[in-house]
Amino acid sequence: MGWKGILGFDYGIMQAPLGPDISGPELVAAVANAGAIGLLRAPDWECPEYVREMIRKTRTLTDKPFGIGVVLAFPHEQNLKAILEEKVDVLQLYWGEASEELVRRAHDAGVKVVPQVGSIEAAKRAVDIGVDAIIVQGREAGGHVIGQEGLIALVPSIVDLIGERDIPVVAAGGIVDARGYVAALALGARGVCLGTRFLATVESYAHPVYKRKLVEYSKTEHTNVFGRARWPGAPQRVLLTPFFSDWRSLPENEDETNQPVIGRSTIHGVEKEVKRFAGTVPNKTTTGDIESMGMYAGQGVGLIKEILPAGEVVKMIVGEAQLLIQQKFQDA
């Protein structure tokens, strides 16, 4: 096992399951081949055969372990069944209560369970049902944000809660480079989960305009403008684009249901209309008014200066973190 590995992986770096289908087989395989933890993203509707196809395609691109993320707020039981039958290495869960029975089913299939939480209370419930690791998401994170606390206070609190139990804490939110990795380790985390940094990679399935804006823009905002009807009560952190700046004060009684169609996209093999404020981030297939679509990003986006291969991102962060610890801290 290499430097700071967790859950049987070489490195304590996890690539977040980027929705709706931005982290596909190509990105996940590239991350896995570099020794980190790559996570596919399951669809937000039941389509178990497509889930099997995604997993099997990823296996043609890597012989390394990888995982998949499931949002519990959406229909998922048939997808879960397929995931466990395919015996992926890691099942990441988000936005919903995982049960002890689900953890048992996963463990029976040889699958590790890693929920993402945004509070001490949610972390305690996860520990009590026997999960294998916990992703702690701070308010700094991009995309849908489950908690309200900053990472620097939340991570040590949950590390203290876990105590001597062998349940690694993985820090998520605003981390894009080696400095963030080392800072998370200092807080007691044993790994980091990166979303925005892996969005801005060659293998990411994000639209080229979206990727370009991740390099060009440095400011984000926590909002609930996008996807109010589809996913109520799920605020997001988005890039402060001109479109969002114009609409950031959207009245609370407005949502995407009565808005015009501004584009189309094929998401997990299904063609869908994209309405204004839908919150459907543009992938490579998306056409229409790309500039007027939601673009999720974490607070660390301003530190991203170029689009790189995902494997290079992993190696760069690990190498620079090792060097940082050796040069700055070992002799301090």
Tab-separated table of C-alpha atoms in Angstrom:
chain	number	residue	atom	x	y	z
A	1	MET	CA	0.000	0.000	0.000
A	2	GLY	CA	1.314	3.414	-0.934
A	3	TRP	CA	1.288	6.737	0.864
A	4	LYS	CA	-1.841	7.393	2.944
A	5	GLY	CA	-3.907	4.636	1.338
A	6	ILE	CA	-7.404	3.894	2.655
A	7	LEU	CA	-9.967	1.145	2.020
A	8	GLY	CA	-7.320	-0.990	0.297
A	9	PHE	CA	-6.437	1.663	-2.310
A	10	ASP	CA	-2.953	3.041	-2.863
A	11	TYR	CA	-3.783	6.668	-2.120
A	12	GLY	CA	-6.215	8.522	0.101
A	13	ILE	CA	-7.642	10.483	-2.806
A	14	MET	CA	-11.232	9.902	-3.857
A	15	GLN	CA	-12.884	11.243	-6.996
A	16	ALA	CA	-16.443	12.297	-6.159
A	17	PRO	CA	-19.347	10.708	-8.056
A	18	LEU	CA	-20.075	13.681	-10.307
A	19	GLY	CA	-23.642	13.971	-11.472
A	20	PRO	CA	-25.617	13.416	-13.395
A	21	ASP	CA	-23.145	11.457	-15.515
A	22	ILE	CA	-19.933	13.497	-15.524
A	23	SER	CA	-17.880	10.774	-13.826
A	24	GLY	CA	-18.259	8.034	-16.394
A	25	PRO	CA	-16.103	4.964	-17.053
A	26	GLU	CA	-13.256	6.924	-18.695
A	27	LEU	CA	-12.736	9.262	-15.742
A	28	VAL	CA	-13.206	6.579	-13.100
A	29	ALA	CA	-10.796	4.201	-14.841
A	30	ALA	CA	-8.156	6.917	-15.191
A	31	VAL	CA	-8.410	7.709	-11.477
A	32	ALA	CA	-8.330	4.021	-10.548
A	33	ASN	CA	-5.317	3.358	-12.768
A	34	ALA	CA	-3.459	6.100	-10.886
A	35	GLY	CA	-4.093	4.322	-7.564
A	36	ALA	CA	-6.889	6.528	-6.256
A	37	ILE	CA	-10.594	5.835	-5.663
A	38	GLY	CA	-12.752	6.540	-8.708
A	39	LEU	CA	-16.528	6.634	-8.327
A	40	LEU	CA	-19.129	6.292	-11.051
A	41	ARG	CA	-22.464	8.063	-10.550
A	42	ALA	CA	-25.633	5.955	-10.671
A	43	PRO	CA	-28.621	7.470	-12.532
A	44	ASP	CA	-31.364	9.200	-10.553
A	45	TRP	CA	-33.908	6.716	-11.861
A	46	GLU	CA	-34.128	2.945	-11.943
A	47	CYS	CA	-32.172	1.464	-14.848
A	48	PRO	CA	-30.245	-1.523	-13.490
A	49	GLU	CA	-29.099	-2.837	-16.871
A	50	TYR	CA	-27.520	0.517	-17.703
A	51	VAL	CA	-25.791	0.486	-14.307
A	52	ARG	CA	-24.393	-2.976	-15.064
A	53	GLU	CA	-23.223	-1.741	-18.457
A	54	MET	CA	-21.411	1.230	-16.874
A	55	ILE	CA	-19.652	-0.976	-14.351
A	56	ARG	CA	-18.652	-3.537	-16.969
A	57	LYS	CA	-17.380	-0.866	-19.353
A	58	THR	CA	-15.225	0.557	-16.563
A	59	ARG	CA	-13.772	-2.903	-16.005
A	60	THR	CA	-12.653	-3.010	-19.634
A	61	LEU	CA	-10.609	0.147	-18.973
A	62	THR	CA	-9.019	-0.801	-15.643
A	63	ASP	CA	-8.174	-3.869	-13.601
A	64	LYS	CA	-8.038	-1.716	-10.462
A	65	PRO	CA	-10.837	-1.445	-7.869
A	66	PHE	CA	-13.410	1.369	-8.130
A	67	GLY	CA	-16.866	2.281	-6.860
A	68	ILE	CA	-20.166	3.978	-7.590
A	69	GLY	CA	-22.245	6.660	-5.891
A	70	VAL	CA	-25.997	6.431	-5.294
A	71	VAL	CA	-28.257	9.316	-4.271
A	72	LEU	CA	-30.796	7.824	-1.862
A	73	ALA	CA	-33.255	10.691	-2.432
A	74	PHE	CA	-34.149	9.190	-5.835
A	75	PRO	CA	-35.441	5.712	-6.836
A	76	HIS	CA	-32.519	3.356	-6.394
A	77	GLU	CA	-33.429	-0.132	-5.142
A	78	GLN	CA	-33.043	-1.936	-8.487
A	79	ASN	CA	-29.847	-0.030	-9.223
A	80	LEU	CA	-28.491	-1.034	-5.812
A	81	LYS	CA	-29.307	-4.660	-6.490
A	82	ALA	CA	-27.338	-4.527	-9.746
A	83	ILE	CA	-24.413	-2.765	-8.049
A	84	LEU	CA	-24.169	-5.395	-5.326
A	85	GLU	CA	-24.476	-8.229	-7.824
A	86	GLU	CA	-21.643	-6.690	-9.842
A	87	LYS	CA	-19.591	-6.503	-6.637
A	88	VAL	CA	-17.999	-3.093	-7.093
A	89	ASP	CA	-15.464	-2.281	-4.411
A	90	VAL	CA	-17.062	0.829	-2.912
A	91	LEU	CA	-20.679	1.955	-2.602
A	92	GLN	CA	-20.892	5.679	-1.873
A	93	LEU	CA	-24.231	6.915	-0.510
A	94	TYR	CA	-25.561	10.461	-0.367
A	95	TRP	CA	-28.604	12.459	0.617
A	96	GLY	CA	-30.649	9.939	2.556
A	97	GLU	CA	-30.512	7.565	5.482
A	98	ALA	CA	-28.579	4.378	4.892
A	99	SER	CA	-29.907	1.440	6.899
A	100	GLU	CA	-28.103	-1.247	8.846
A	101	GLU	CA	-29.771	-3.771	6.532
A	102	LEU	CA	-28.296	-2.057	3.462
A	103	VAL	CA	-24.820	-2.092	5.005
A	104	ARG	CA	-25.229	-5.790	5.790
A	105	ARG	CA	-26.311	-6.555	2.206
A	106	ALA	CA	-23.311	-4.677	0.852
A	107	HIS	CA	-20.892	-6.405	3.191
A	108	ASP	CA	-22.359	-9.784	2.265
A	109	ALA	CA	-21.501	-8.936	-1.349
A	110	GLY	CA	-17.981	-7.830	-0.391
A	111	VAL	CA	-18.756	-4.146	-1.027
A	112	LYS	CA	-17.512	-1.368	1.275
A	113	VAL	CA	-20.062	1.317	2.250
A	114	VAL	CA	-19.049	4.983	2.417
A	115	PRO	CA	-21.799	7.549	3.107
A	116	GLN	CA	-21.301	11.285	2.702
A	117	VAL	CA	-22.509	13.371	5.644
A	118	GLY	CA	-22.706	17.044	6.535
A	119	SER	CA	-23.189	16.944	10.300
A	120	ILE	CA	-21.973	15.259	13.473
A	121	GLU	CA	-25.420	13.726	13.997
A	122	ALA	CA	-25.411	12.085	10.566
A	123	ALA	CA	-21.871	10.812	11.154
A	124	LYS	CA	-22.942	9.199	14.435
A	125	ARG	CA	-25.818	7.402	12.704
A	126	ALA	CA	-23.417	6.158	10.025
A	127	VAL	CA	-20.955	4.857	12.602
A	128	ASP	CA	-23.750	3.060	14.438
A	129	ILE	CA	-24.789	1.053	11.352
A	130	GLY	CA	-21.251	-0.160	10.652
A	131	VAL	CA	-20.049	1.758	7.593
A	132	ASP	CA	-16.485	1.376	6.354
A	133	ALA	CA	-15.553	5.064	5.986
A	134	ILE	CA	-17.285	8.455	6.103
A	135	ILE	CA	-16.982	11.348	3.680
A	136	VAL	CA	-17.412	14.603	5.604
A	137	GLN	CA	-18.683	17.353	3.310
A	138	GLY	CA	-18.192	20.982	4.248
A	139	ARG	CA	-20.222	23.913	3.040
A	140	GLU	CA	-17.307	24.814	0.754
A	141	ALA	CA	-18.176	21.917	-1.565
A	142	GLY	CA	-19.518	22.301	-5.076
A	143	GLY	CA	-22.751	20.795	-6.323
A	144	HIS	CA	-25.454	19.810	-3.851
A	145	VAL	CA	-24.368	20.578	-0.300
A	146	ILE	CA	-25.899	18.558	2.508
A	147	GLY	CA	-24.575	20.462	5.529
A	148	GLN	CA	-24.077	24.000	6.767
A	149	GLU	CA	-20.752	23.759	8.600
A	150	GLY	CA	-17.261	24.549	7.371
A	151	LEU	CA	-14.819	21.689	6.882
A	152	ILE	CA	-12.191	22.991	9.297
A	153	ALA	CA	-14.528	22.612	12.280
A	154	LEU	CA	-16.578	19.636	11.100
A	155	VAL	CA	-13.763	17.190	10.278
A	156	PRO	CA	-12.021	17.202	13.706
A	157	SER	CA	-15.381	16.933	15.466
A	158	ILE	CA	-16.239	13.785	13.533
A	159	VAL	CA	-12.713	12.392	13.927
A	160	ASP	CA	-13.139	12.788	17.702
A	161	LEU	CA	-16.564	11.142	17.531
A	162	ILE	CA	-15.125	8.087	15.772
A	163	GLY	CA	-12.240	7.840	18.227
A	164	GLU	CA	-10.252	4.621	18.048
A	165	ARG	CA	-12.618	2.832	15.677
A	166	ASP	CA	-11.071	2.013	12.304
A	167	ILE	CA	-13.412	4.150	10.213
A	168	PRO	CA	-11.435	6.529	7.995
A	169	VAL	CA	-12.728	10.083	7.653
A	170	VAL	CA	-12.490	11.563	4.160
A	171	ALA	CA	-12.668	15.364	3.877
A	172	ALA	CA	-14.655	16.938	1.024
A	173	GLY	CA	-15.248	20.558	0.131
A	174	GLY	CA	-13.018	23.125	-1.548
A	175	ILE	CA	-9.971	20.839	-1.753
A	176	VAL	CA	-8.205	20.884	-5.129
A	177	ASP	CA	-4.481	20.540	-4.456
A	178	ALA	CA	-1.753	19.136	-2.195
A	179	ARG	CA	-2.104	21.963	0.314
A	180	GLY	CA	-5.747	21.049	0.866
A	181	TYR	CA	-4.807	17.377	1.185
A	182	VAL	CA	-2.174	18.074	3.848
A	183	ALA	CA	-4.526	20.446	5.689
A	184	ALA	CA	-7.198	17.726	5.767
A	185	LEU	CA	-4.672	15.244	7.179
A	186	ALA	CA	-3.785	17.763	9.881
A	187	LEU	CA	-7.473	17.949	10.814
A	188	GLY	CA	-7.492	14.182	11.339
A	189	ALA	CA	-8.858	13.009	7.981
A	190	ARG	CA	-7.180	10.046	6.318
A	191	GLY	CA	-8.165	11.021	2.809
A	192	VAL	CA	-9.801	13.657	0.638
A	193	CYS	CA	-12.674	13.572	-1.835
A	194	LEU	CA	-12.295	15.905	-4.824
A	195	GLY	CA	-15.104	16.884	-7.169
A	196	THR	CA	-14.313	20.160	-8.912
A	197	ARG	CA	-10.663	19.274	-9.555
A	198	PHE	CA	-11.731	16.071	-11.347
A	199	LEU	CA	-14.444	17.918	-13.265
A	200	ALA	CA	-11.618	19.910	-14.833
A	201	THR	CA	-9.832	16.904	-16.337
A	202	VAL	CA	-9.408	15.520	-19.827
A	203	GLU	CA	-11.486	12.401	-19.071
A	204	SER	CA	-14.363	14.220	-17.360
A	205	TYR	CA	-17.636	14.012	-19.322
A	206	ALA	CA	-18.368	17.693	-18.655
A	207	HIS	CA	-19.057	19.995	-21.604
A	208	PRO	CA	-15.931	21.826	-22.881
A	209	VAL	CA	-17.534	25.205	-22.079
A	210	TYR	CA	-18.130	24.065	-18.487
A	211	LYS	CA	-14.523	22.919	-18.163
A	212	ARG	CA	-13.254	26.189	-19.569
A	213	LYS	CA	-15.267	28.198	-17.069
A	214	LEU	CA	-13.817	26.161	-14.202
A	215	VAL	CA	-10.440	27.567	-15.218
A	216	GLU	CA	-11.651	31.083	-16.028
A	217	TYR	CA	-13.836	31.770	-12.973
A	218	SER	CA	-12.757	31.943	-9.348
A	219	LYS	CA	-15.926	32.804	-7.420
A	220	THR	CA	-18.817	30.602	-6.327
A	221	GLU	CA	-22.037	31.067	-4.404
A	222	HIS	CA	-24.227	28.871	-2.224
A	223	THR	CA	-27.763	29.031	-3.635
A	224	ASN	CA	-31.071	27.221	-4.142
A	225	VAL	CA	-31.923	28.721	-7.544
A	226	PHE	CA	-31.447	25.467	-9.466
A	227	GLY	CA	-33.633	22.346	-9.423
A	228	ARG	CA	-36.149	23.528	-6.828
A	229	ALA	CA	-38.924	21.325	-8.213
A	230	ARG	CA	-36.850	18.249	-9.027
A	231	TRP	CA	-34.815	18.170	-5.827
A	232	PRO	CA	-36.363	20.478	-3.217
A	233	GLY	CA	-34.344	21.376	-0.156
A	234	ALA	CA	-31.052	20.559	-1.874
A	235	PRO	CA	-29.001	23.784	-2.139
A	236	GLN	CA	-26.023	23.969	-4.442
A	237	ARG	CA	-22.722	25.775	-4.785
A	238	VAL	CA	-22.315	27.125	-8.316
A	239	LEU	CA	-19.925	29.199	-10.380
A	240	LEU	CA	-20.701	32.891	-10.275
A	241	THR	CA	-21.315	33.126	-14.023
A	242	PRO	CA	-22.978	36.134	-15.677
A	243	PHE	CA	-26.193	34.118	-16.024
A	244	PHE	CA	-26.279	33.214	-12.347
A	245	SER	CA	-25.397	36.774	-11.334
A	246	ASP	CA	-28.459	37.986	-13.251
A	247	TRP	CA	-30.810	35.440	-11.648
A	248	ARG	CA	-29.340	34.853	-8.176
A	249	SER	CA	-32.349	36.606	-6.554
A	250	LEU	CA	-34.953	34.413	-8.234
A	251	PRO	CA	-38.176	34.645	-6.157
A	252	GLU	CA	-38.741	31.637	-3.919
A	253	ASN	CA	-42.074	30.844	-5.602
A	254	GLU	CA	-40.345	30.338	-8.972
A	255	ASP	CA	-38.797	27.087	-10.173
A	256	GLU	CA	-37.881	25.295	-13.390
A	257	THR	CA	-41.354	23.902	-14.113
A	258	ASN	CA	-42.668	27.012	-15.891
A	259	GLN	CA	-39.389	27.947	-17.571
A	260	PRO	CA	-38.430	27.657	-21.248
A	261	VAL	CA	-36.401	24.775	-22.644
A	262	ILE	CA	-32.865	26.068	-23.218
A	263	GLY	CA	-31.181	22.903	-24.435
A	264	ARG	CA	-31.075	19.160	-24.734
A	265	SER	CA	-28.816	16.537	-23.252
A	266	THR	CA	-28.326	12.779	-23.310
A	267	ILE	CA	-27.935	11.695	-19.678
A	268	HIS	CA	-27.100	8.077	-18.925
A	269	GLY	CA	-28.339	7.181	-22.396
A	270	VAL	CA	-31.672	9.013	-22.071
A	271	GLU	CA	-32.446	12.137	-24.103
A	272	LYS	CA	-33.789	14.947	-21.916
A	273	GLU	CA	-34.877	18.548	-22.312
A	274	VAL	CA	-32.997	21.053	-20.181
A	275	LYS	CA	-35.148	23.828	-18.778
A	276	ARG	CA	-33.795	27.078	-17.403
A	277	PHE	CA	-32.955	26.671	-13.680
A	278	ALA	CA	-33.194	22.863	-13.955
A	279	GLY	CA	-29.705	22.518	-12.520
A	280	THR	CA	-28.717	19.915	-15.115
A	281	VAL	CA	-25.021	20.552	-15.595
A	282	PRO	CA	-23.929	20.370	-19.248
A	283	ASN	CA	-22.158	17.220	-20.377
A	284	LYS	CA	-20.441	16.560	-23.710
A	285	THR	CA	-23.741	15.820	-25.462
A	286	THR	CA	-25.512	18.974	-24.290
A	287	THR	CA	-26.691	21.441	-26.919
A	288	GLY	CA	-28.404	24.811	-26.638
A	289	ASP	CA	-27.696	27.770	-24.384
A	290	ILE	CA	-24.804	26.279	-22.408
A	291	GLU	CA	-23.956	29.643	-20.839
A	292	SER	CA	-27.380	29.728	-19.125
A	293	MET	CA	-27.082	26.341	-17.416
A	294	GLY	CA	-26.063	25.687	-13.839
A	295	MET	CA	-22.369	24.988	-13.370
A	296	TYR	CA	-21.504	23.479	-10.009
A	297	ALA	CA	-18.101	24.142	-8.429
A	298	GLY	CA	-16.505	24.240	-4.997
A	299	GLN	CA	-14.809	27.195	-3.358
A	300	GLY	CA	-11.354	25.977	-4.384
A	301	VAL	CA	-12.119	26.452	-8.091
A	302	GLY	CA	-9.917	29.555	-8.302
A	303	LEU	CA	-6.861	27.359	-7.691
A	304	ILE	CA	-7.498	25.340	-10.861
A	305	LYS	CA	-5.381	26.760	-13.678
A	306	GLU	CA	-5.567	24.080	-16.388
A	307	ILE	CA	-7.351	20.988	-17.635
A	308	LEU	CA	-5.151	17.960	-16.905
A	309	PRO	CA	-5.413	14.180	-17.315
A	310	ALA	CA	-7.004	12.698	-14.203
A	311	GLY	CA	-4.078	10.391	-13.502
A	312	GLU	CA	-1.734	13.348	-13.592
A	313	VAL	CA	-3.924	15.156	-11.043
A	314	VAL	CA	-3.632	12.197	-8.659
A	315	LYS	CA	0.138	11.865	-9.050
A	316	MET	CA	0.686	15.613	-8.735
A	317	ILE	CA	-1.345	15.924	-5.534
A	318	VAL	CA	0.288	12.898	-3.911
A	319	GLY	CA	3.814	13.933	-4.904
A	320	GLU	CA	3.412	17.553	-3.856
A	321	ALA	CA	1.794	16.536	-0.567
A	322	GLN	CA	4.721	14.233	0.260
A	323	LEU	CA	7.155	17.017	-0.563
A	324	LEU	CA	5.201	19.559	1.452
A	325	ILE	CA	5.238	17.362	4.538
A	326	GLN	CA	8.947	16.625	4.169
A	327	GLN	CA	9.979	20.230	3.600
A	328	LYS	CA	7.591	22.123	5.844
A	329	PHE	CA	6.650	19.880	8.729
A	330	GLN	CA	9.063	17.030	9.429
A	331	ASP	CA	11.796	19.289	10.795
A	332	ALA	CA	9.464	21.835	12.380
